Amino acid sequence: MTTRTQPSQRFRIGEVANRAGTTPRTVRYYEEIGLLPGHGQREHGKHRLYGEADVERLRELIRLRDLLGVSLDELKALVEAEEARAVLRRQWQEADSAKERRRISSEALTHVEAQLEIVRGRIAELEQLQGELSAKRRRLRSRLRELSEAT
Amino acid sequence: MTTRTQPSQRFRIGEVANRAGTTPRTVRYYEEIGLLPGHGQREHGKHRLYGEADVERLRELIRLRDLLGVSLDELKALVEAEEARAVLRRQWQEADSAKERRRISSEALTHVEAQLEIVRGRIAELEQLQGELSAKRRRLRSRLRELSEAT
DNA sequence: TTGCTCCTCACGTCACGTGAGGTGGC
DNA sequence: TTGCTCCTCACGTCACGTGAGGTGGC
């Protein structure tokens, strides 16, 4: 499973956490719940070592967690579905029937569109809030202008 | 403190939670940590009763919690600062020196601008993600088109 | 009276934070 | 050898979820 060529560039957990904007504890926890590989063949007590790809994955996880506001379970399901599709894409690149390939692609499309809907909704809500805050700011500015003109 | 005219429209905790899109447990917890008034003169074991204003406040709390991604402690500080300014505004409407009123307004402006920065940042990040998802969708659609043309 | 929702503990859970005591690599 | 970061428990915390056992209002 997850046969990973050992990356040339090796980071320890602290640096990985730093680069991804989080803490070592979070990295260990994500390994514990299966969000990060945990490259199994590590002896008990030995240091965890990571490559650039791990940093990227962690960054992406944190990004989606924060922006989509999903639980780690949902996040796991999301990225696992993504990976399953990536595997299928590679396996059946030329092989398999056109019908099957259509099914896979259209399933992927459904997932992407669902995510887009969440993102669009969040943007809309934030823009609404932004509008309200801008109006507030405008009122405060005009009040301040009046106050300084009154001197 | 928080002398509130008893509202004519009275909801029980379940309905308040429903209208705000949350649960009774959350309402009780917010009362416990001081995010919601808890209209003190309730006898032990008696039902909590709320008005339309409470529903609005709860909605706003949940909205800010979800959109800004702040802790409940930060949220509390945020709304308390807001309320303190509202009180000042009412107290010193005509009274007090123009200098003091300028100070209050300009402090409020600083807070609003800080919030606007957070909101803008989040929108920018979400738009970045939206762009990436749109590109993915475009690729998937064109692949599907090719697949159906190949039949 | 029968349901329903409410009440107050109080323990469980998720996503980590924070030491405690010990080992490993520049 | 001296620091520093790492390791593994394991308990603490924040923001609630979830019963347990009981009371209150249409």
Coordinates of C-alpha atoms (C1' of nucleotides) in Angstrom, one line a residue:
Chain A
M1 CA 0.0 0.0 0.0
T2 CA 1.1 3.6 -0.7
T3 CA 4.5 2.4 -2.0
R4 CA 6.4 5.7 -1.8
T5 CA 9.9 6.2 -3.2
Q6 CA 11.8 7.7 -0.2
P7 CA 12.2 11.3 -1.0
S8 CA 15.6 12.8 -1.3
Q9 CA 14.8 15.9 0.7
R10 CA 14.0 14.9 4.2
F11 CA 12.4 17.0 6.9
R12 CA 11.7 16.2 10.5
I13 CA 8.3 16.7 11.9
G14 CA 8.9 20.2 13.3
E15 CA 10.0 21.6 10.0
V16 CA 7.1 19.9 8.2
A17 CA 4.7 21.4 10.6
N18 CA 6.2 24.8 10.3
R19 CA 6.2 24.8 6.5
A20 CA 2.5 23.8 6.6
G21 CA 1.6 26.3 9.2
T22 CA 0.7 23.9 12.0
T23 CA 2.2 22.0 14.9
P24 CA 3.9 18.6 15.3
R25 CA 1.0 17.4 17.4
T26 CA -1.4 17.9 14.5
V27 CA 0.9 16.0 12.2
R28 CA 1.0 13.1 14.6
Y29 CA -2.7 13.2 15.1
Y30 CA -3.3 13.2 11.3
E31 CA -1.1 10.2 11.0
E32 CA -3.0 8.5 13.8
I33 CA -6.3 8.9 12.1
G34 CA -4.9 8.0 8.7
L35 CA -5.0 11.4 7.1
L36 CA -1.2 11.3 6.6
P37 CA 0.6 8.1 5.5
G38 CA 2.8 7.5 8.5
H39 CA 5.2 5.5 6.2
G40 CA 4.8 2.4 8.2
Q41 CA 8.3 0.9 8.4
R42 CA 9.4 3.2 11.2
E43 CA 10.8 1.5 14.3
H44 CA 9.3 2.4 17.6
G45 CA 10.8 5.6 19.0
K46 CA 12.6 6.6 15.8
H47 CA 12.1 10.0 14.1
R48 CA 9.5 10.6 11.5
L49 CA 11.0 11.7 8.2
Y50 CA 9.1 13.5 5.4
G51 CA 9.6 14.7 1.9
E52 CA 8.3 17.7 -0.1
A53 CA 5.2 15.8 -1.2
D54 CA 4.2 15.2 2.4
V55 CA 4.5 19.0 3.1
E56 CA 2.3 19.6 0.1
R57 CA -0.3 17.1 1.2
L58 CA -0.4 18.5 4.7
R59 CA -0.8 22.1 3.4
E60 CA -3.7 21.0 1.2
L61 CA -5.4 19.2 4.1
I62 CA -5.2 22.3 6.3
R63 CA -6.3 24.5 3.5
L64 CA -9.4 22.4 2.8
R65 CA -10.1 22.0 6.5
D66 CA -10.1 25.8 7.1
L67 CA -11.8 26.9 3.9
L68 CA -14.5 24.3 3.7
G69 CA -15.1 23.9 7.4
V70 CA -15.4 20.1 7.2
S71 CA -14.7 17.5 9.9
L72 CA -11.5 15.5 9.6
D73 CA -13.7 12.4 8.9
E74 CA -15.3 14.2 6.0
L75 CA -12.0 15.5 4.9
K76 CA -10.6 12.0 4.9
A77 CA -13.5 10.7 2.8
L78 CA -13.0 13.6 0.4
V79 CA -9.3 13.1 -0.3
E80 CA -9.7 9.3 -0.4
A81 CA -12.3 9.6 -3.1
E82 CA -9.9 11.9 -4.9
E83 CA -7.1 9.4 -4.6
A84 CA -9.2 6.4 -5.6
R85 CA -10.1 8.3 -8.8
A86 CA -6.5 9.2 -9.5
V87 CA -5.6 5.5 -9.2
L88 CA -8.4 4.5 -11.5
R89 CA -7.3 7.2 -14.0
R90 CA -3.8 5.7 -14.1
Q91 CA -4.9 2.1 -14.3
W92 CA -7.4 2.4 -17.0
Q93 CA -5.8 5.1 -19.1
E94 CA -6.0 3.3 -22.4
A95 CA -7.6 0.1 -21.3
D96 CA -11.2 -0.5 -20.3
S97 CA -14.3 0.4 -22.1
A98 CA -15.2 4.0 -23.1
K99 CA -18.4 3.5 -21.1
E100 CA -16.5 2.8 -17.9
R101 CA -14.2 5.7 -18.5
R102 CA -17.2 8.0 -19.0
R103 CA -18.7 6.7 -15.7
I104 CA -15.5 7.5 -13.8
S105 CA -15.1 11.0 -15.3
S106 CA -18.7 11.9 -14.8
E107 CA -18.5 10.8 -11.1
A108 CA -15.4 12.9 -10.7
L109 CA -17.3 15.8 -12.3
T110 CA -20.1 15.4 -9.8
H111 CA -17.7 15.6 -6.9
V112 CA -16.0 18.7 -8.2
E113 CA -19.3 20.4 -8.8
A114 CA -20.4 19.6 -5.3
Q115 CA -17.3 21.1 -3.9
L116 CA -17.7 24.1 -6.1
E117 CA -21.2 24.6 -4.7
I118 CA -19.8 24.7 -1.1
V119 CA -17.1 27.1 -2.1
R120 CA -19.6 29.4 -4.0
G121 CA -21.9 29.4 -1.0
R122 CA -19.2 30.4 1.3
I123 CA -18.0 33.2 -1.0
A124 CA -21.5 34.5 -1.2
E125 CA -21.9 34.6 2.5
L126 CA -18.6 36.3 3.0
E127 CA -19.4 38.9 0.3
Q128 CA -22.6 39.6 2.1
L129 CA -20.7 40.1 5.4
Q130 CA -18.1 42.2 3.5
G131 CA -20.9 44.4 2.2
E132 CA -22.3 45.0 5.6
L133 CA -18.9 45.8 7.0
S134 CA -18.2 48.2 4.1
A135 CA -21.4 50.1 4.8
K136 CA -20.4 50.4 8.5
R137 CA -17.1 51.7 7.5
R138 CA -18.6 54.2 5.2
R139 CA -20.9 55.5 7.9
L140 CA -18.0 55.8 10.4
R141 CA -15.9 57.7 7.9
S142 CA -18.6 60.2 7.1
R143 CA -19.1 60.7 10.8
L144 CA -15.4 61.3 11.4
R145 CA -15.5 63.8 8.5
E146 CA -18.4 65.7 10.0
L147 CA -16.6 65.7 13.4
S148 CA -13.4 67.2 12.0
E149 CA -15.4 69.8 9.9
A150 CA -17.2 70.9 13.1
T151 CA -13.9 72.1 14.6
Chain B
M1 CA -27.0 44.8 33.7
T2 CA -28.6 44.1 30.3
T3 CA -32.0 45.4 31.4
R4 CA -34.1 43.8 28.8
T5 CA -37.8 44.5 28.2
Q6 CA -39.4 41.1 28.2
P7 CA -40.2 40.5 24.6
S8 CA -43.8 39.9 23.5
Q9 CA -42.9 37.0 21.2
R10 CA -41.6 34.1 23.3
F11 CA -39.8 31.1 22.1
R12 CA -38.6 28.1 23.9
I13 CA -35.0 26.9 23.5
G14 CA -35.8 24.3 20.9
E15 CA -37.4 26.8 18.6
V16 CA -34.7 29.4 19.1
A17 CA -32.1 26.8 18.2
N18 CA -34.0 25.7 15.1
R19 CA -34.5 29.2 13.9
A20 CA -30.8 29.9 14.3
G21 CA -29.7 26.6 12.8
T22 CA -28.2 25.0 15.8
T23 CA -29.1 22.9 18.9
P24 CA -30.4 23.5 22.4
R25 CA -27.1 22.3 23.8
T26 CA -25.3 25.0 21.9
V27 CA -27.7 27.6 23.2
R28 CA -27.1 26.5 26.8
Y29 CA -23.4 26.4 26.3
Y30 CA -23.3 29.9 25.0
E31 CA -25.3 31.0 28.0
E32 CA -22.9 29.2 30.2
I33 CA -19.8 31.0 28.8
G34 CA -21.6 34.3 28.6
L35 CA -22.2 34.7 24.9
L36 CA -25.9 34.7 25.4
P37 CA -27.6 36.8 28.2
G38 CA -29.2 34.0 30.1
H39 CA -31.7 36.6 31.5
G40 CA -30.8 35.9 35.1
Q41 CA -34.0 35.9 37.0
R42 CA -35.0 32.3 36.0
E43 CA -35.8 29.9 38.8
H44 CA -33.9 26.7 38.9
G45 CA -35.5 24.1 36.6
K46 CA -37.8 26.5 34.8
H47 CA -37.9 26.9 31.1
R48 CA -35.7 29.4 29.3
L49 CA -37.7 31.9 27.2
Y50 CA -36.4 34.0 24.3
G51 CA -37.5 36.8 22.1
E52 CA -36.9 37.7 18.5
A53 CA -33.8 39.7 19.5
D54 CA -32.2 36.7 21.0
V55 CA -32.7 34.7 17.9
E56 CA -31.1 37.5 15.9
R57 CA -28.1 37.6 18.2
L58 CA -27.6 33.8 18.1
R59 CA -27.8 33.8 14.3
E60 CA -25.2 36.5 14.2
L61 CA -22.9 34.7 16.6
I62 CA -23.1 31.5 14.5
R63 CA -22.6 33.4 11.3
L64 CA -19.4 35.1 12.6
R65 CA -18.2 31.9 14.2
D66 CA -18.5 30.0 10.9
L67 CA -17.4 32.7 8.5
L68 CA -14.5 34.1 10.5
G69 CA -13.4 30.9 12.0
V70 CA -12.7 32.4 15.4
S71 CA -12.8 30.8 18.8
L72 CA -15.7 31.5 21.1
D73 CA -13.4 33.5 23.4
E74 CA -12.4 35.7 20.4
L75 CA -16.0 35.9 19.3
K76 CA -17.0 37.1 22.8
A77 CA -14.3 39.8 22.9
L78 CA -15.5 40.9 19.4
V79 CA -19.1 41.3 20.3
E80 CA -18.4 42.8 23.7
A81 CA -16.3 45.5 22.1
E82 CA -19.1 46.1 19.6
E83 CA -21.6 46.4 22.5
A84 CA -19.3 48.7 24.5
R85 CA -19.1 51.0 21.6
A86 CA -22.9 50.9 21.1
V87 CA -23.3 51.9 24.7
L88 CA -20.9 54.7 24.4
R89 CA -22.6 55.9 21.3
R90 CA -25.9 56.2 23.1
Q91 CA -24.5 57.8 26.2
W92 CA -22.5 60.5 24.6
Q93 CA -24.7 61.2 21.6
E94 CA -24.8 64.9 22.0
A95 CA -22.8 65.3 25.2
D96 CA -19.1 65.0 25.5
S97 CA -16.3 66.7 23.6
A98 CA -15.9 66.4 19.8
K99 CA -12.4 65.1 20.5
E100 CA -13.7 62.1 22.6
R101 CA -16.3 61.3 19.9
R102 CA -13.7 61.3 17.3
R103 CA -11.6 58.9 19.4
I104 CA -14.6 56.5 19.7
S105 CA -15.5 56.6 16.1
S106 CA -12.0 56.1 14.9
E107 CA -11.5 53.2 17.3
A108 CA -14.7 51.6 15.8
L109 CA -13.3 52.3 12.3
T110 CA -10.1 50.4 13.2
H111 CA -12.1 47.4 14.4
V112 CA -14.3 47.3 11.3
E113 CA -11.3 47.6 9.0
A114 CA -9.6 44.7 10.8
Q115 CA -12.7 42.5 10.3
L116 CA -12.8 43.6 6.7
E117 CA -9.2 42.4 6.2
I118 CA -10.0 39.0 7.6
V119 CA -13.1 38.7 5.4
R120 CA -11.2 39.9 2.3
G121 CA -8.4 37.4 3.0
R122 CA -10.9 34.5 3.3
I123 CA -12.7 35.6 0.1
A124 CA -9.4 35.7 -1.8
E125 CA -8.4 32.2 -0.6
L126 CA -11.8 30.8 -1.5
E127 CA -11.7 32.4 -4.9
Q128 CA -8.3 30.8 -5.5
L129 CA -9.8 27.4 -4.6
Q130 CA -12.8 28.1 -6.8
G131 CA -10.5 28.8 -9.7
E132 CA -8.7 25.5 -9.2
L133 CA -12.0 23.6 -9.0
S134 CA -13.3 25.4 -12.1
A135 CA -10.2 24.4 -14.1
K136 CA -10.7 20.8 -12.9
R137 CA -14.3 20.9 -14.0
R138 CA -13.4 22.3 -17.4
R139 CA -10.9 19.4 -18.0
L140 CA -13.4 16.8 -16.9
R141 CA -16.1 18.2 -19.2
S142 CA -13.8 18.3 -22.2
R143 CA -12.7 14.7 -21.5
L144 CA -16.3 13.6 -21.3
R145 CA -17.0 15.4 -24.6
E146 CA -14.1 13.5 -26.2
L147 CA -15.4 10.3 -24.8
S148 CA -18.9 10.7 -26.3
E149 CA -17.6 11.9 -29.6
A150 CA -15.5 8.7 -29.8
T151 CA -18.6 6.5 -29.8
Chain C
dT1 C1' -53.8 11.8 31.5
dT2 C1' -50.8 11.4 27.5
dG3 C1' -47.0 13.3 24.7
dC4 C1' -43.8 16.5 23.9
dT5 C1' -40.3 19.5 25.1
dC6 C1' -37.9 21.2 28.7
dC7 C1' -34.7 20.8 32.9
dT8 C1' -30.0 19.6 35.3
dC9 C1' -26.1 16.7 35.9
dA10 C1' -22.5 14.4 33.9
dC11 C1' -19.9 11.5 30.9
dG12 C1' -18.3 11.1 25.8
dT13 C1' -16.1 13.0 21.7
dC14 C1' -13.4 15.5 18.3
dA15 C1' -9.2 17.9 17.4
dC16 C1' -5.9 18.9 19.1
dG17 C1' -2.6 21.4 23.5
dT18 C1' 0.5 20.5 27.0
dG19 C1' 3.6 18.7 30.1
dA20 C1' 6.4 14.3 31.9
dG21 C1' 10.1 11.4 31.3
dG22 C1' 13.3 9.6 28.1
dT23 C1' 16.1 8.9 23.7
dG24 C1' 18.5 10.4 19.2
dG25 C1' 21.2 13.2 15.8
dC26 C1' 24.2 17.6 14.3
Chain D
dT1 C1' 29.5 16.4 26.0
dT2 C1' 26.0 20.0 25.4
dG3 C1' 21.6 21.6 23.2
dC4 C1' 18.1 20.9 20.4
dT5 C1' 14.4 18.4 18.6
dC6 C1' 12.5 14.3 18.6
dC7 C1' 9.9 10.1 20.9
dT8 C1' 5.7 8.0 23.5
dC9 C1' 2.2 8.0 26.9
dA10 C1' -1.4 10.4 28.9
dC11 C1' -4.1 13.9 30.9
dG12 C1' -6.2 18.7 29.8
dT13 C1' -9.2 21.7 26.9
dC14 C1' -12.6 23.6 23.8
dA15 C1' -17.1 23.2 21.8
dC16 C1' -20.2 20.9 22.0
dG17 C1' -23.1 15.5 21.6
dT18 C1' -25.6 12.3 24.1
dG19 C1' -27.9 9.9 27.3
dA20 C1' -30.0 9.4 32.4
dG21 C1' -33.6 10.6 35.3
dG22 C1' -36.9 13.9 36.3
dT23 C1' -40.3 18.0 35.8
dG24 C1' -43.5 21.3 33.3
dG25 C1' -46.9 23.2 29.9
dC26 C1' -50.4 22.7 25.7

